[in-house]
Structure formats: structure tokens, C-alpha cells
Amino acid sequence: MCSSDLEVLSKIQEGGEVTGTVKNLTEYGAFVDLGGIDGLLHVSDLSYGSISHPSAVVRVGEQITVKVLKFDREKERISLGLKQMHPDPWGDIDARYSRGGRVLGRVVSVTDYGAFVELEPGVEGLIHISEMTWSRRMKHPAKVVKVGDPVEAVVLEVKPKDRRISLGIKQLEADPWTTVADRYSVGSVVEGRVRKLADFGAFVEIEEGIDGLVHVSDMSWTAHVKHPSEVVKKGQQVQAVILHIDAANRRLSLGIKQLQPDAWETFFRTHQIGDVVKGRVCRAAAFGVFVELLPGVEGLCHRTEIARENKRRQPKQEPSQEEPPLPIGQELDFKVIKMNEAQKRIGLSLRSVADEGERNRLEDYKRQAAAATSTVGDAIKHHKSDEKK
């Protein structure tokens, strides 16, 4: 080692400042010539902000003043720092950024989960994808911002120890849930796009940031819907009725079946016990047959309520092979003998219709016989009157 190198080394002290010339750049930092002795300026010590390559801060041949961070005299290794020449901007970050405040910055990078915004040299904040829009439709932050864009944002959280600032841009506009009750009311009809399907229902976006759930139980009055895909498809435009609004918990209950009147309710409102109705035998059970009275509305005609003459005659068979007491698909008149709206049960009788028909025929016969007797009596009286004359 020459005397000039020793002289340079004698002037270098940890914590001191030295001036040198950038000699060359690598992926991990820059080598600085301090006058015959090189020092390493690591990429992490170039700036308080995040940089991908040393060339973003320094260039070869540039003269810079740096701070000596570590000096190993035996190995002649010198670690240098450029950012340490300035106060750490995160030291008093709380004094400059407060929760709820509005800030201006520039987008410096975009990732799958959000965008980083430079608020000042060395200070960046993250706008998470979930804080970009009230809508849940956005798939990538690049749909909203790109590198170099100037943006205004709201400070959501400051963590000086973690050197993190959380930002949001959707907060620049009012949360649509805070006024949802002013724009919608229970019972009103809305239209939206099916955004997502789940086992228990379909989520419908009726406006940006406002999703409502159509539960499978509210998709059809009559059909037993096992999965929402049986009724709606993702991306489909649908109409629905608002059933419940819970703005505090950001929940909106919707119903599709409520767009149409309940067929069961219609039947119970327009019929009563004793009415004779027409129905189609749609399926059989061991205890009788089910009869379709309206689309989706069925009543039960028990075996004991089927007249003997209507029952099929069949040879003795195994129970599993027994034919239904009435032909499937046959249309007949039935009398309503039981009604339970709460349990949606309707009891029917075919025998009562037959018995009533028999009684009516008997009454008709009696009336006709009485009329005939009266006519004969009148004729005899008229004949006797003529003889007296």
C-alpha cells in the first residue's frame, strides 16, 4: 500500500463524510473512488425511497459526498451511504401526515395488489386494490392508475415503525352505503348485473359499490332451487325486489320470486273449503295422489277420498308395483275439504264431488217427480170440473 492510500485511509472515520467519484455501477450498488480507495454504496443506502437500480440516483463519473457507515481497516472495506446525508423523512412522519388527510403524489409502481405512490422523496404510500373503488368489479389496479399518474388520495393509516402509509382513493367520494337508504326502499324493484354466484345465492350489483344478495330461497315460489345457476347466470342482467336494507352491515337482501305473486297465496285468497276445483293428477304416493291446481300449487287427494268407481282395478301385485289409484295426467273435478295456508297444504276429495253429483241427481229426480205428480193432479181436477159443467 502506497503512502497516498495510507493518507486517505487515515482520514476516513465511521460517521464521517467523504467526497468521491462514482466509478462503476452494479445491480447491488455503486463503487465510489475516494482517492485510490474504493467504497461500496449499497443500493439500499442510496435513497430512503425504493429504487430498482443505482442508476436511478447516481451516474458514473459523478462526484458525490457520502457518509462512512462502516470501515474495516484490516480488510480495507468501506461501506458508504448517500441517503444518510439527509434526515430520515420517516422520523417525523406523523407530523406531516395524519389519518383522514388528503395528499398528492405520483404513482411509481403498480402491482397485482395495489399501487405505490411517492408522496415526497423517500416516502411512499400504498393504495391497496380494495381501496381504489367502492365497486368489487375491479380485477387489477392498472384499470385505475398507471405509472407516472399524479393522484390525490386520503391517508388511511400511518405506521412509522414499519415505514408504511396506507392510502385510499375511493374515500375521495362518499361511501354509497351511507346513503343507500335514501335511494332505495323495501319493496322497490331494482335492476342489476349478476356479479358472483355462491352455493347459497347470487350477488347482484345494482350500482357501483352496492351489491345485493338473492338467496336461493327467494328465487322461485314453486321450484326447489338447489343452486342459483338453475335460475341466473353470471353477468346476466336481472330485476329483483328489495326485501331488506342493512346499511350498517353493508347488506342488501333481494328477491326474484317476489316479482310475481305467490301462486299459493293467490289460491288461498281466491278459494275456500267446499269449492269445486279442476286439477290434473301429477304424481302418486302410497297414501293417495297429488293434484296440480295451479302451476306450482298441488293438493292431496287421499285414497279414502277417491270414489270406488274411479279407482283402477288391478290384480294383486307387490306394493312397489302397484299402479296409482288415478291415471297420471287425468283432469278431474275435486272438492276442497282442507286448507292450511301456513303449511301450504290443500286437502281434496273426488268422492265428495261424486256424492254431491249423486245428491244433485236425486234432488233433480225428486223435483221432476213432484212436478209430474202436480201436473197429473191438475189434469184430474180439470177433468172433474168439465164433467160438472
Coordinates of C-alpha atoms in Angstrom, one line a residue:
M1 CA 0.0 0.0 0.0
C2 CA 1.4 3.4 -1.0
S3 CA 1.7 6.4 1.2
S4 CA -1.1 8.2 -0.6
D5 CA -3.5 5.3 0.2
L6 CA -2.5 5.3 3.8
E7 CA -3.1 9.0 3.9
V8 CA -6.6 8.5 2.5
L9 CA -7.4 5.7 5.0
S10 CA -6.2 7.9 7.9
K11 CA -8.8 10.5 7.1
I12 CA -11.7 8.0 6.9
Q13 CA -13.7 7.6 10.1
E14 CA -17.0 5.9 10.7
G15 CA -19.7 8.5 10.8
G16 CA -17.6 11.0 8.9
E17 CA -18.2 12.5 5.5
V18 CA -16.1 11.9 2.4
T19 CA -16.2 13.0 -1.2
G20 CA -15.5 10.7 -4.1
T21 CA -16.3 9.9 -7.7
V22 CA -18.7 7.2 -8.9
K23 CA -16.5 4.6 -10.5
N24 CA -18.9 2.0 -11.7
L25 CA -22.5 0.7 -11.1
T26 CA -23.7 -2.9 -10.4
E27 CA -27.1 -4.4 -9.6
Y28 CA -26.4 -4.2 -5.9
G29 CA -24.8 -0.7 -5.7
A30 CA -22.2 1.8 -6.8
F31 CA -18.4 1.8 -6.2
V32 CA -17.0 5.2 -5.3
D33 CA -13.4 6.2 -5.7
L34 CA -12.3 8.0 -2.6
G35 CA -8.8 8.8 -3.9
G36 CA -7.2 5.4 -4.6
I37 CA -9.5 3.5 -2.3
D38 CA -13.0 2.3 -3.3
G39 CA -16.0 2.3 -1.1
L40 CA -19.3 0.5 -1.7
L41 CA -22.5 2.5 -1.8
H42 CA -25.2 -0.2 -1.5
V43 CA -28.4 0.2 -3.4
S44 CA -30.4 0.2 -0.1
D45 CA -28.3 3.2 1.1
L46 CA -28.8 5.3 -2.0
S47 CA -32.3 6.6 -1.1
Y48 CA -35.0 6.4 1.6
G49 CA -37.3 5.5 -1.2
S50 CA -37.4 2.2 -3.1
I51 CA -35.3 2.0 -6.2
S52 CA -34.7 -0.9 -8.6
H53 CA -31.2 0.1 -9.8
P54 CA -28.4 2.6 -8.6
S55 CA -28.7 4.4 -12.0
A56 CA -31.9 5.9 -10.7
V57 CA -29.9 8.0 -8.3
V58 CA -26.3 8.3 -9.4
R59 CA -24.3 8.0 -12.6
V60 CA -20.7 7.1 -13.5
G61 CA -18.3 10.0 -13.2
E62 CA -20.5 12.0 -10.8
Q63 CA -18.8 13.5 -7.8
I64 CA -20.8 12.9 -4.6
T65 CA -20.4 13.4 -0.9
V66 CA -21.3 10.4 1.2
K67 CA -21.2 9.3 4.8
V68 CA -19.0 6.5 6.1
L69 CA -21.3 3.8 7.6
K70 CA -18.7 1.1 8.4
F71 CA -14.9 0.9 8.0
D72 CA -13.0 -2.4 8.3
R73 CA -9.3 -1.2 8.3
E74 CA -7.9 -4.7 8.2
K75 CA -9.9 -5.8 5.1
E76 CA -9.9 -2.2 3.8
R77 CA -13.7 -2.4 3.2
I78 CA -15.7 0.8 3.4
S79 CA -19.5 0.9 3.4
L80 CA -20.9 4.3 2.3
G81 CA -24.3 5.9 2.5
L82 CA -25.9 8.6 0.4
K83 CA -29.3 8.8 1.9
Q84 CA -27.8 9.3 5.4
M85 CA -26.6 12.7 4.2
H86 CA -30.2 13.8 4.7
P87 CA -32.6 13.5 7.7
D88 CA -34.8 10.3 7.6
P89 CA -38.2 11.6 6.3
W90 CA -39.9 8.9 8.3
G91 CA -38.5 10.3 11.6
D92 CA -41.3 12.9 11.9
I93 CA -43.8 11.4 9.5
D94 CA -46.7 11.7 12.0
A95 CA -46.2 15.5 12.0
R96 CA -46.7 15.7 8.2
Y97 CA -49.3 13.0 7.5
S98 CA -52.4 12.4 9.6
R99 CA -55.2 9.9 9.2
G100 CA -58.0 11.3 7.1
G101 CA -55.9 14.0 5.5
R102 CA -55.7 14.4 1.7
V103 CA -52.3 14.1 -0.1
L104 CA -50.9 14.5 -3.6
G105 CA -48.4 12.1 -5.1
R106 CA -47.2 10.3 -8.2
V107 CA -47.6 6.6 -9.0
V108 CA -44.2 5.0 -9.1
S109 CA -45.2 1.3 -9.4
V110 CA -48.2 -0.9 -10.0
T111 CA -48.6 -4.4 -8.7
D112 CA -51.3 -7.0 -8.6
Y113 CA -52.4 -5.9 -5.1
G114 CA -52.1 -2.1 -5.5
A115 CA -50.2 0.9 -6.5
F116 CA -47.2 2.7 -4.7
V117 CA -47.4 6.5 -4.7
E118 CA -44.4 8.7 -4.0
L119 CA -45.6 11.5 -1.6
E120 CA -42.1 13.1 -1.2
P121 CA -38.5 11.9 -1.8
G122 CA -38.1 8.8 0.4
V123 CA -41.8 8.5 1.4
E124 CA -44.2 6.2 -0.5
G125 CA -47.7 5.1 0.3
L126 CA -49.6 2.1 -0.9
I127 CA -53.1 2.3 -2.4
H128 CA -54.4 -1.3 -2.0
I129 CA -56.6 -2.6 -4.7
S130 CA -59.5 -2.8 -2.2
E131 CA -59.2 1.0 -1.6
M132 CA -59.4 2.0 -5.2
T133 CA -63.1 1.8 -5.8
W134 CA -66.3 1.1 -3.9
S135 CA -67.1 -1.4 -6.6
R136 CA -66.0 -5.0 -6.3
R137 CA -65.7 -5.5 -10.1
M138 CA -62.1 -4.3 -10.5
K139 CA -59.6 -7.1 -11.2
H140 CA -56.3 -5.2 -11.5
P141 CA -55.1 -1.8 -10.2
A142 CA -53.9 -1.0 -13.8
K143 CA -57.6 -0.5 -14.6
V144 CA -57.5 2.7 -12.5
V145 CA -53.9 4.0 -12.4
K146 CA -50.6 3.7 -14.3
V147 CA -47.0 4.6 -13.5
G148 CA -46.4 8.3 -13.7
D149 CA -50.0 9.3 -12.9
P150 CA -50.5 12.2 -10.5
V151 CA -53.1 11.1 -7.9
E152 CA -54.9 12.5 -4.9
A153 CA -55.5 10.2 -2.0
V154 CA -56.7 10.0 1.5
V155 CA -54.4 8.9 4.3
L156 CA -55.9 5.8 5.9
E157 CA -53.1 4.7 8.3
V158 CA -49.6 5.7 9.2
K159 CA -47.1 3.2 10.7
P160 CA -43.7 5.0 11.2
K161 CA -42.0 1.9 12.7
D162 CA -43.0 -0.2 9.7
R163 CA -42.3 2.8 7.3
R164 CA -45.8 2.3 5.8
I165 CA -48.6 4.6 4.8
S166 CA -51.9 3.2 3.7
L167 CA -53.8 5.4 1.2
G168 CA -57.2 5.2 -0.5
I169 CA -58.7 7.0 -3.5
K170 CA -62.3 5.6 -3.2
Q171 CA -62.6 7.7 0.0
L172 CA -62.5 10.8 -2.1
E173 CA -66.1 10.0 -2.9
A174 CA -68.9 9.3 -0.4
D175 CA -69.4 5.7 0.6
P176 CA -72.6 4.7 -1.3
W177 CA -73.7 2.6 1.6
T178 CA -74.1 5.7 3.8
T179 CA -76.9 6.9 1.6
V180 CA -78.3 3.7 0.3
A181 CA -81.5 4.0 2.4
D182 CA -82.1 7.4 0.8
R183 CA -82.0 6.0 -2.7
Y184 CA -83.8 2.7 -2.2
S185 CA -86.7 1.4 -0.2
V186 CA -88.0 -2.0 0.8
G187 CA -90.4 -3.3 -1.9
S188 CA -89.0 -1.3 -4.8
V189 CA -87.8 -3.0 -8.0
V190 CA -84.2 -2.7 -9.0
E191 CA -82.1 -3.9 -11.9
G192 CA -78.5 -5.1 -11.8
R193 CA -75.9 -7.5 -13.1
V194 CA -75.2 -10.9 -11.5
R195 CA -71.6 -10.4 -10.3
K196 CA -71.0 -13.7 -8.5
L197 CA -72.7 -17.0 -7.7
A198 CA -72.4 -18.9 -4.4
D199 CA -74.0 -22.1 -3.2
F200 CA -76.5 -20.1 -1.2
G201 CA -77.4 -17.4 -3.7
A202 CA -76.4 -14.8 -6.3
F203 CA -74.8 -11.4 -5.7
V204 CA -76.3 -8.7 -7.9
E205 CA -74.6 -5.3 -8.3
I206 CA -77.3 -2.7 -8.6
E207 CA -74.9 0.2 -8.7
E208 CA -71.1 0.7 -8.3
G209 CA -70.2 -0.4 -4.8
I210 CA -73.7 -1.7 -3.9
D211 CA -74.2 -5.5 -4.1
G212 CA -77.4 -7.3 -3.0
L213 CA -77.8 -11.0 -2.3
V214 CA -80.6 -13.0 -3.8
H215 CA -80.8 -16.1 -1.6
V216 CA -81.8 -19.4 -3.3
S217 CA -85.0 -19.4 -1.2
D218 CA -86.0 -16.2 -2.9
M219 CA -85.6 -17.3 -6.5
S220 CA -88.8 -19.2 -7.0
W221 CA -92.2 -19.6 -5.3
T222 CA -92.6 -23.2 -6.5
A223 CA -89.4 -24.8 -7.6
H224 CA -86.9 -26.1 -5.1
V225 CA -83.7 -24.3 -6.2
K226 CA -80.6 -26.2 -5.2
H227 CA -78.1 -23.8 -6.8
P228 CA -78.6 -20.2 -8.2
S229 CA -77.2 -21.3 -11.6
E230 CA -80.5 -23.0 -12.1
V231 CA -82.2 -19.6 -12.3
V232 CA -79.5 -17.0 -13.2
K233 CA -76.1 -16.8 -14.9
K234 CA -73.0 -14.7 -14.0
G235 CA -73.1 -11.5 -16.0
Q236 CA -76.8 -11.6 -16.6
Q237 CA -79.0 -8.5 -16.1
V238 CA -81.8 -9.3 -13.7
Q239 CA -84.6 -7.5 -11.9
A240 CA -85.3 -8.0 -8.3
V241 CA -87.3 -6.7 -5.3
I242 CA -85.6 -5.2 -2.3
L243 CA -86.5 -7.2 0.7
H244 CA -84.3 -5.7 3.5
I245 CA -81.7 -3.0 3.8
D246 CA -79.0 -3.1 6.4
A247 CA -76.7 -0.2 5.6
A248 CA -74.7 -0.6 8.9
N249 CA -73.6 -4.1 7.9
R250 CA -73.5 -3.3 4.2
R251 CA -76.1 -5.9 3.3
L252 CA -79.0 -5.7 0.9
S253 CA -81.4 -8.6 0.6
L254 CA -83.1 -9.1 -2.8
G255 CA -85.7 -11.4 -4.2
I256 CA -86.5 -12.5 -7.7
K257 CA -89.6 -14.6 -7.0
Q258 CA -91.3 -11.5 -5.4
L259 CA -91.6 -10.0 -8.9
Q260 CA -94.5 -12.5 -9.3
P261 CA -97.4 -13.1 -7.0
D262 CA -97.2 -16.2 -4.8
A263 CA -99.3 -18.8 -6.5
W264 CA -100.1 -20.4 -3.1
E265 CA -101.2 -17.0 -1.7
T266 CA -103.3 -16.5 -4.8
F267 CA -105.1 -19.8 -4.4
F268 CA -105.8 -19.4 -0.7
R269 CA -107.1 -15.9 -1.3
T270 CA -109.5 -16.9 -4.1
H271 CA -110.7 -20.3 -2.7
Q272 CA -112.4 -21.7 0.4
I273 CA -113.4 -25.1 1.8
G274 CA -116.3 -26.5 -0.2
D275 CA -115.2 -25.1 -3.6
V276 CA -115.0 -27.5 -6.5
V277 CA -111.8 -27.0 -8.5
K278 CA -110.4 -28.7 -11.6
G279 CA -107.0 -30.3 -11.2
R280 CA -104.5 -32.6 -13.0
V281 CA -103.2 -35.7 -11.3
C282 CA -99.5 -35.2 -11.4
R283 CA -97.9 -37.8 -9.1
A284 CA -98.9 -40.7 -6.9
A285 CA -97.9 -41.7 -3.4
A286 CA -98.8 -44.7 -1.2
F287 CA -101.5 -42.7 0.6
G288 CA -103.1 -41.0 -2.5
V289 CA -102.4 -38.7 -5.4
F290 CA -101.1 -35.2 -5.7
V291 CA -103.1 -32.9 -7.9
E292 CA -101.8 -29.8 -9.6
L293 CA -104.4 -27.0 -9.2
L294 CA -102.2 -24.1 -10.4
P295 CA -98.6 -24.0 -11.7
G296 CA -96.6 -24.9 -8.6
V297 CA -99.7 -25.4 -6.4
E298 CA -100.6 -29.0 -5.5
G299 CA -103.2 -30.6 -3.3
L300 CA -103.5 -34.1 -1.9
C301 CA -106.4 -36.4 -2.6
H302 CA -106.2 -39.2 -0.1
R303 CA -107.1 -42.7 -1.1
T304 CA -110.1 -42.6 1.2
E305 CA -111.4 -39.6 -0.8
I306 CA -111.3 -41.4 -4.1
A307 CA -114.7 -42.9 -5.1
R308 CA -114.7 -46.6 -5.7
E309 CA -115.8 -46.3 -9.3
N310 CA -112.9 -44.0 -10.0
K311 CA -110.3 -46.4 -8.6
R312 CA -108.4 -48.5 -11.1
R313 CA -109.0 -52.2 -11.0
Q314 CA -105.8 -54.2 -11.0
P315 CA -104.7 -57.7 -10.0
K316 CA -102.9 -58.2 -6.7
Q317 CA -99.3 -57.0 -7.1
E318 CA -96.4 -56.2 -4.9
P319 CA -96.7 -52.8 -3.2
S320 CA -93.7 -51.5 -5.2
Q321 CA -95.5 -52.4 -8.5
E322 CA -98.9 -51.0 -7.5
E323 CA -100.4 -48.6 -10.0
P324 CA -101.6 -45.2 -8.9
P325 CA -105.3 -45.1 -7.9
L326 CA -105.9 -42.4 -10.6
P327 CA -104.2 -42.1 -14.0
I328 CA -101.3 -39.6 -14.0
G329 CA -102.2 -36.7 -16.3
Q330 CA -106.0 -37.1 -15.9
E331 CA -108.0 -33.9 -15.3
L332 CA -110.9 -34.2 -12.8
D333 CA -113.1 -32.1 -10.6
F334 CA -112.2 -32.2 -6.9
K335 CA -113.8 -30.6 -3.8
V336 CA -111.6 -28.6 -1.4
I337 CA -112.0 -30.2 2.1
K338 CA -109.0 -28.9 3.9
M339 CA -106.9 -25.7 3.7
N340 CA -103.8 -24.8 5.7
E341 CA -102.1 -21.7 4.4
A342 CA -99.3 -21.7 6.9
Q343 CA -98.2 -25.2 5.9
K344 CA -99.2 -24.8 2.3
R345 CA -101.5 -27.9 2.4
I346 CA -104.7 -28.4 0.5
G347 CA -106.9 -31.5 1.0
L348 CA -109.0 -32.6 -1.9
S349 CA -111.8 -35.1 -2.3
L350 CA -113.0 -36.8 -5.5
R351 CA -115.6 -38.8 -3.6
S352 CA -117.3 -35.7 -2.3
V353 CA -117.8 -34.4 -5.9
A354 CA -119.3 -37.8 -6.9
D355 CA -121.5 -37.9 -3.8
E356 CA -122.7 -34.3 -4.4
G357 CA -123.4 -35.2 -8.0
E358 CA -125.4 -38.1 -6.9
R359 CA -127.4 -35.9 -4.4
N360 CA -128.0 -33.4 -7.1
R361 CA -129.3 -36.1 -9.5
L362 CA -131.6 -37.4 -6.7
E363 CA -132.8 -33.9 -6.0
D364 CA -133.4 -33.3 -9.7
Y365 CA -135.4 -36.6 -9.8
K366 CA -137.5 -35.6 -6.8
R367 CA -138.2 -32.2 -8.3
Q368 CA -139.1 -33.8 -11.7
A369 CA -141.3 -36.4 -9.9
A370 CA -143.0 -33.7 -7.9
A371 CA -143.6 -31.7 -11.0
A372 CA -145.0 -34.7 -12.8
T373 CA -147.4 -35.5 -9.9
S374 CA -148.5 -31.9 -9.7
T375 CA -149.3 -32.0 -13.5
V376 CA -151.4 -35.2 -13.2
G377 CA -153.3 -33.8 -10.3
D378 CA -154.1 -30.6 -12.1
A379 CA -155.3 -32.7 -15.1
I380 CA -157.7 -34.7 -12.9
K381 CA -159.1 -31.6 -11.2
H382 CA -159.6 -30.0 -14.6
H383 CA -161.4 -33.1 -16.0
K384 CA -163.8 -33.3 -13.0
S385 CA -164.6 -29.6 -13.4
D386 CA -165.5 -30.2 -17.0
E387 CA -167.9 -33.1 -16.1
K388 CA -169.8 -30.9 -13.6
K389 CA -170.5 -28.5 -16.4

